[in-house]
mmCIF file of C-alpha atoms in Angstrom:
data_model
loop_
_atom_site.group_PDB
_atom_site.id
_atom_site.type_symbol
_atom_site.label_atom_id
_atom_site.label_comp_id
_atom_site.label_asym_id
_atom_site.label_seq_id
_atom_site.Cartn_x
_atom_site.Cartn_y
_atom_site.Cartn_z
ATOM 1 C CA UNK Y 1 122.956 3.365 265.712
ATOM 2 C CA UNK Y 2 119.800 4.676 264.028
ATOM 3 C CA UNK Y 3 116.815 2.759 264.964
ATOM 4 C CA UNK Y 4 113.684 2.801 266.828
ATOM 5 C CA UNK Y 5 112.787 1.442 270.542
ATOM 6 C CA UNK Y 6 109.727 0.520 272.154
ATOM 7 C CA UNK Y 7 108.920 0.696 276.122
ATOM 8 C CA UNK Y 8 108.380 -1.381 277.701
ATOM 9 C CA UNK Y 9 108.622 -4.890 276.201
ATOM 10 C CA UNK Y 10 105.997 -6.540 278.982
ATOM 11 C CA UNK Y 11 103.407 -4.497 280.158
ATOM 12 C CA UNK Y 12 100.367 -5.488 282.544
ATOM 13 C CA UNK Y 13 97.069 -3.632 282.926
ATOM 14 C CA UNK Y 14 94.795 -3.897 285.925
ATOM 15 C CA UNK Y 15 90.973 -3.353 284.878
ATOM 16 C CA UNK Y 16 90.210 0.272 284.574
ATOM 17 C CA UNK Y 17 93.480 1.544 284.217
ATOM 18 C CA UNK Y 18 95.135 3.532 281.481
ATOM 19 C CA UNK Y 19 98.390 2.974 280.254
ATOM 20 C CA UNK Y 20 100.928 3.691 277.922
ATOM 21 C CA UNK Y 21 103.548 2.438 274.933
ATOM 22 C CA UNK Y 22 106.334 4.312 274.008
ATOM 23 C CA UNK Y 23 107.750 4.381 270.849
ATOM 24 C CA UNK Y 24 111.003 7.123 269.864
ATOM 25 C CA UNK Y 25 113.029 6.678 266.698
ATOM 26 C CA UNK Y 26 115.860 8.463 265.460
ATOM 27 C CA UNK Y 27 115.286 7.813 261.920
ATOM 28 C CA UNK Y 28 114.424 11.156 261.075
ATOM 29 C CA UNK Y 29 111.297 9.825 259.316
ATOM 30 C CA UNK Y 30 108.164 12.004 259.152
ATOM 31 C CA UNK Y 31 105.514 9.024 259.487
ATOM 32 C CA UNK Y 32 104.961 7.104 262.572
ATOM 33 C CA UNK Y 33 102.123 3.811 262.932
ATOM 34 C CA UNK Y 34 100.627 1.942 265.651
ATOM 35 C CA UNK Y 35 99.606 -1.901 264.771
ATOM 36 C CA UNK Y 36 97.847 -4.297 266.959
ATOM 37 C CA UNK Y 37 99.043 -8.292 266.083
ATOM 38 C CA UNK Y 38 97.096 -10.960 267.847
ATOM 39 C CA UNK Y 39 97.449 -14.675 267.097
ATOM 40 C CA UNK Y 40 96.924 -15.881 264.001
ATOM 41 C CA UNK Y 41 95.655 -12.554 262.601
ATOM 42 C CA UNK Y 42 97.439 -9.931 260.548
ATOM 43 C CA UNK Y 43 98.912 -6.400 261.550
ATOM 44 C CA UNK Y 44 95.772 -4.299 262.446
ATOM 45 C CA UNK Y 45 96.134 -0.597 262.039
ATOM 46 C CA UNK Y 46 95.748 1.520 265.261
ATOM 47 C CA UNK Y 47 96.278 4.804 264.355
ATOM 48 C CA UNK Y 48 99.475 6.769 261.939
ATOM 49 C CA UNK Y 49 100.959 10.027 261.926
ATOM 50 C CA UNK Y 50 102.865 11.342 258.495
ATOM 51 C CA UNK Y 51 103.699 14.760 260.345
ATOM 52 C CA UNK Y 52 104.081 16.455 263.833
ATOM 53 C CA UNK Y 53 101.018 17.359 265.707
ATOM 54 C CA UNK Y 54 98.701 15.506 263.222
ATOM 55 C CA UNK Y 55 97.404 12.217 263.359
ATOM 56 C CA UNK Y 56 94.690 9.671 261.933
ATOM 57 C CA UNK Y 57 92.435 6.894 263.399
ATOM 58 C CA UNK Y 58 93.426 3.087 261.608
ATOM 59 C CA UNK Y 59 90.797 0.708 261.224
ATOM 60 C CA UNK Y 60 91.014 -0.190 264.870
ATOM 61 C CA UNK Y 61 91.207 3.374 266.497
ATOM 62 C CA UNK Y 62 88.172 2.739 269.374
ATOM 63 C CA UNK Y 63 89.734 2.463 272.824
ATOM 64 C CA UNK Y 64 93.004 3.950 272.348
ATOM 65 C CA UNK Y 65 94.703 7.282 272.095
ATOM 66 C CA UNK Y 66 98.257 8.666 270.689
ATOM 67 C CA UNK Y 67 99.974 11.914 270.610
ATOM 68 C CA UNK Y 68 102.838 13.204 268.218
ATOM 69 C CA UNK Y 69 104.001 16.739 269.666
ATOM 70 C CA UNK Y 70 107.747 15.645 268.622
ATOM 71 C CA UNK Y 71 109.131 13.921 265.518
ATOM 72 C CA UNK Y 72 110.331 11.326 266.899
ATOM 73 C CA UNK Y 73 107.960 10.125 269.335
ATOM 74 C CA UNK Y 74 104.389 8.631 268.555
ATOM 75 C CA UNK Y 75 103.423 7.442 272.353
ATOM 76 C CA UNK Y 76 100.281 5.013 272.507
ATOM 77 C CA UNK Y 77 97.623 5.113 275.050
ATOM 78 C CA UNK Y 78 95.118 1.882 276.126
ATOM 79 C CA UNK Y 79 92.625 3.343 277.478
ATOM 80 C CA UNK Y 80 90.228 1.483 279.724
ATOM 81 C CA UNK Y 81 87.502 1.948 276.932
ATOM 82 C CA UNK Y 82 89.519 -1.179 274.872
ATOM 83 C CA UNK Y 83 87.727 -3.686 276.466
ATOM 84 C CA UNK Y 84 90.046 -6.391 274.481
ATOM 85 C CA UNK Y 85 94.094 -4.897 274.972
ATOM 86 C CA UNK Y 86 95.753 -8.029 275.173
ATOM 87 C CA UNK Y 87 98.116 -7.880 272.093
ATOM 88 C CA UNK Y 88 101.511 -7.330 271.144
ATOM 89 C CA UNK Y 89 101.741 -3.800 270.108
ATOM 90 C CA UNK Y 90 104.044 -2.623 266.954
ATOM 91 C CA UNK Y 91 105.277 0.692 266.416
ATOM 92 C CA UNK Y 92 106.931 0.982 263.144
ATOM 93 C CA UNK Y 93 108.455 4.411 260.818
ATOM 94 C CA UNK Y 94 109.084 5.219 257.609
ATOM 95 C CA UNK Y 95 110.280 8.471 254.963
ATOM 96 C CA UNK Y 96 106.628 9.102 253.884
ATOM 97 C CA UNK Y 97 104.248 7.561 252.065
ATOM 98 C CA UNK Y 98 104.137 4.217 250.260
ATOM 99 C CA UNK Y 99 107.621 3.363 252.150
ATOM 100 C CA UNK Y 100 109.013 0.348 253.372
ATOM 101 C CA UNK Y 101 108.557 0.805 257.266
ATOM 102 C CA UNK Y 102 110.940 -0.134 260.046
ATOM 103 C CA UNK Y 103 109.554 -1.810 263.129
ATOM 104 C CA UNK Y 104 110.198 -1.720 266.969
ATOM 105 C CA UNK Y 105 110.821 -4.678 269.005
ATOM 106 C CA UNK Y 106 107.286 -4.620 270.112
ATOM 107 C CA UNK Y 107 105.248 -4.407 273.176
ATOM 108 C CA UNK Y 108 103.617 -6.966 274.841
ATOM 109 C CA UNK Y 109 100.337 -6.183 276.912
ATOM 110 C CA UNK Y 110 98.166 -8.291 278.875
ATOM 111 C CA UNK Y 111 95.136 -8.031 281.234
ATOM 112 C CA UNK Y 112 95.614 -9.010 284.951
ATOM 113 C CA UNK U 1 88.525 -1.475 251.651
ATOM 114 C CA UNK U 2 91.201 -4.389 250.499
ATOM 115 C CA UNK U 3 90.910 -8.566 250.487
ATOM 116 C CA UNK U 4 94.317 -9.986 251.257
ATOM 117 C CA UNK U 5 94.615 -13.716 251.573
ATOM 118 C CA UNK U 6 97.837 -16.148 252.173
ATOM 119 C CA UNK U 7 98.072 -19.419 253.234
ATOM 120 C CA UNK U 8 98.130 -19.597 257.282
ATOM 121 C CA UNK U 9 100.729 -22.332 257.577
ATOM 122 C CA UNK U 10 103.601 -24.366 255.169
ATOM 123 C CA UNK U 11 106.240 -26.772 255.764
ATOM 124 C CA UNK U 12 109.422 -27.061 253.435
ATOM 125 C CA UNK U 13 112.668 -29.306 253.702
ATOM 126 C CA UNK U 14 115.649 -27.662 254.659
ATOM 127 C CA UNK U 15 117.395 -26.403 251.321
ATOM 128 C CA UNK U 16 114.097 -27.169 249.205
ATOM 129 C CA UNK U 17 112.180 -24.108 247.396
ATOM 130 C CA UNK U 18 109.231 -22.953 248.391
ATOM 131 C CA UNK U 19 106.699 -20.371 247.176
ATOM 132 C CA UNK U 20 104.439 -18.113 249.392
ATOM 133 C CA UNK U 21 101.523 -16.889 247.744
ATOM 134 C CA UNK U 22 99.634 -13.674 248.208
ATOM 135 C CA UNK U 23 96.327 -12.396 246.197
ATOM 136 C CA UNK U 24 94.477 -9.225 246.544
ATOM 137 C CA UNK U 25 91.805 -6.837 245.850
ATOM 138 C CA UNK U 26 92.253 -3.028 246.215
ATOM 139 C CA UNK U 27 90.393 -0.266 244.247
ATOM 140 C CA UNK U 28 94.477 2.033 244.302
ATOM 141 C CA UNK U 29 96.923 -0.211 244.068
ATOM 142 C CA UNK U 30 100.514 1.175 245.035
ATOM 143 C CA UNK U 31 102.611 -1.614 245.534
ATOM 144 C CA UNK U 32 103.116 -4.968 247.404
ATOM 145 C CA UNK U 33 105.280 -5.602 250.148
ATOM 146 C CA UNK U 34 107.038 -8.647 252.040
ATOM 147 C CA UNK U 35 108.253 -8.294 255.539
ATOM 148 C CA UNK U 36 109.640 -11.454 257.756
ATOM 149 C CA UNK U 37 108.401 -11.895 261.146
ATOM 150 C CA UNK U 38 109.567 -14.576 263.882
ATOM 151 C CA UNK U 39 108.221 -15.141 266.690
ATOM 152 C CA UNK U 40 108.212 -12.536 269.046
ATOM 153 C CA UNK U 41 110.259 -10.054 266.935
ATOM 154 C CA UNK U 42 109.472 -7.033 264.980
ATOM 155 C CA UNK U 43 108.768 -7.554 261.036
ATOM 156 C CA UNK U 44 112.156 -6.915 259.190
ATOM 157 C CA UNK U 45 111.610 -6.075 255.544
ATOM 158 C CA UNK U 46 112.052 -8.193 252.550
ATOM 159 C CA UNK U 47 110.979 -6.954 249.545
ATOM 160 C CA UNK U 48 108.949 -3.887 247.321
ATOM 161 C CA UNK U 49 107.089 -4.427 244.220
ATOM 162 C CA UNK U 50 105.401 -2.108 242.382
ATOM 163 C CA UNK U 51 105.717 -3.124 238.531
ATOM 164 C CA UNK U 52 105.131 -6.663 237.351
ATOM 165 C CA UNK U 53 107.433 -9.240 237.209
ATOM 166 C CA UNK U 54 110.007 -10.947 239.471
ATOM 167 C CA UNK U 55 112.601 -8.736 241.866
ATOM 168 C CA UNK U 56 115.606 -10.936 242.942
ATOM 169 C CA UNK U 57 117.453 -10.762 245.685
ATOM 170 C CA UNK U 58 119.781 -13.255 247.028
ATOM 171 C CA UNK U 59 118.058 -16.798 248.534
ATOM 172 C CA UNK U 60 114.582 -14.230 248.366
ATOM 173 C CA UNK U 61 112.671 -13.284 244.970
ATOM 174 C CA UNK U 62 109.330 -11.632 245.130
ATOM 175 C CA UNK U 63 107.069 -11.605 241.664
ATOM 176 C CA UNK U 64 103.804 -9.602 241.027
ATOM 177 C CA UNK U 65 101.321 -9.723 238.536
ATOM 178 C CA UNK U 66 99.098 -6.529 238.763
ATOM 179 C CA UNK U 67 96.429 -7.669 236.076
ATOM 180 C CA UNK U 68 95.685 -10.587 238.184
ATOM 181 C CA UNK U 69 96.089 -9.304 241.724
ATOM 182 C CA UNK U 70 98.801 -12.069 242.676
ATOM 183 C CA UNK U 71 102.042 -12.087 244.247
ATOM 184 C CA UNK U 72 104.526 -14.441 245.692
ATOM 185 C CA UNK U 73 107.698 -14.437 247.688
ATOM 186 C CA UNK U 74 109.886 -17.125 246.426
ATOM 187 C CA UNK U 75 112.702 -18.897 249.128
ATOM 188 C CA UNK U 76 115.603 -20.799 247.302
ATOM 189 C CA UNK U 77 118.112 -22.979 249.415
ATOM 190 C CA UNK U 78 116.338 -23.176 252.565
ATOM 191 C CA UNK U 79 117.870 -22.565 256.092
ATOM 192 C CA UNK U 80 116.402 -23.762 259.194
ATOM 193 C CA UNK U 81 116.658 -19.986 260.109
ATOM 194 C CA UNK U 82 113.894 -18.820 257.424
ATOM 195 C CA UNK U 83 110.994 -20.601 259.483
ATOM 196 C CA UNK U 84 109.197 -17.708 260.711
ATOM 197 C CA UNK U 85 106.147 -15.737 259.316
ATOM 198 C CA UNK U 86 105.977 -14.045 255.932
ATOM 199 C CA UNK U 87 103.614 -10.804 255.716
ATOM 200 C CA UNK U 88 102.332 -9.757 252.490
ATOM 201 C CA UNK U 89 101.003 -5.968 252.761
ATOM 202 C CA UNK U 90 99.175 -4.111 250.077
ATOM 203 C CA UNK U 91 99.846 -0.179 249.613
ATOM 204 C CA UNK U 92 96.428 1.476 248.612
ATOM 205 C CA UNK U 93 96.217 4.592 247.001
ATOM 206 C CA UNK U 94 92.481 5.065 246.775
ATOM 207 C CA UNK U 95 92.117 6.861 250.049
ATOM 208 C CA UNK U 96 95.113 9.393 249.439
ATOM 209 C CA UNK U 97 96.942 8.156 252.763
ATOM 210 C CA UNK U 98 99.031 5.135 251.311
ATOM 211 C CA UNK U 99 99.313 3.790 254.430
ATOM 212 C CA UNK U 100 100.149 -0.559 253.763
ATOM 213 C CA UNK U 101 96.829 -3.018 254.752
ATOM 214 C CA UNK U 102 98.535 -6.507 255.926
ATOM 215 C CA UNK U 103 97.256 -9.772 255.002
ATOM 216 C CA UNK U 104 97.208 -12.150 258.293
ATOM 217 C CA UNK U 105 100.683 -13.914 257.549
ATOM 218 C CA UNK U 106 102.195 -17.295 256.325
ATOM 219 C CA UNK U 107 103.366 -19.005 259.090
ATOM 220 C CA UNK U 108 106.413 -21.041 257.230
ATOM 221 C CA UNK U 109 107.852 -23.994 259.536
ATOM 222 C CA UNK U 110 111.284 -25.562 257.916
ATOM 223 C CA UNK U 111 112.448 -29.339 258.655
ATOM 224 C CA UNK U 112 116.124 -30.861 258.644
#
């Protein structure tokens, strides 16, 4: 089945450390996103990719890193610069542009 | 930038209507999307609307009016399953990338 999968689905970070989401689909779709969701508050873009080795900061880029060397993988890193990381993370696909994207399952980090 | 507001929380009767609004303010606008979200899952998508007027689809409709930057997902026959959050998400054009701003989510809560 074509879909796309996030790693892992609980994730802990100890202060100072980095870590990182995965995300892989096999959707063959060209453009990849990272959102940040915390409680009550909308989908916050992270960062997006729309082609292999190129990618743009969201609104919320500060503190986190991402890398797209393959098609279908758009890996997230918290860095310990994000001060604030506890959120559940969303990676999400689409075709292109102005598409209806498919999600993950989501990742959900907190701070120990 | 865009201004996306929803109510944060409704309550309906099981197999009542009920009608989610969304308004917005964008300089490009490229269409309007719903997505469903429960708790702890991924957003699933619901709907796409790009011209005015009212798309139907099953139990879900979604209607926009572009002149007066209003939309609204409408729920016929409600289920105790359709009490989740409802994401409206705006597709801006302005800044060439297309990428979909989300409003913060109607949390919908259905009784017996």
């Amino acid at each position: 089945d074509g879909g796309i999968t996030q790693s892992p689905k609980y994730l802990f970070r100890k202060e100072g450390q980095n870590v990182t989401l995965s995300c892989e689909q096999n959707l063959n779709h060209d453009a990849m996103y990272w959102y940040r969701q915390d409680p009550g508050q909308g989908l916050r873009l992270i960062y997006y990719s729309q082609i292999v080795n190129d990618f743009q900061k969201g609104d919320i880029a500060e503190g986190y890193s991402v890398s797209r060397e393959k098609k279908e993988s758009f890996p997230l890193t918290v860095t310990s610069a994000q001060k604030n990381p506890t959120a559940f993370y969303l990676c999400a696909s689409s075709f292109g542009n102005n598409e209806k994207l498919f999600f993950g399952s989501g990742t959900q980090l907190s701070v120990l | 930038g865009q201004n996306i507001d929803q109510p944060t929380e409704m309550t309906a009767t099981e197999g009542a209507i009920v009608q989610i609004n969304c308004t917005y303010q964008t300089s490009g606008f490229n269409g309007l999307f719903w997505y469903q979200q429960h708790a702890g899952e991924a957003p699933t998508f619901l709907s796409y609307n790009v011209l005015d007027g009212l798309e139907e689809k099953g139990r879900f409709s979604s209607f926009l009016s572009r002149s007066k930057g209003y939309s609204y997902l409408l729920l016929k026959e409600l289920q105790m399953k359709d009490s989740a959050s409802y994401l409206c998400a705006v597709s801006d054009a302005s800044g060439g990338s297309y990428i979909p701003t989300f409003g913060r989510g109607t949390s919908l809560i259905v009784h017996p």
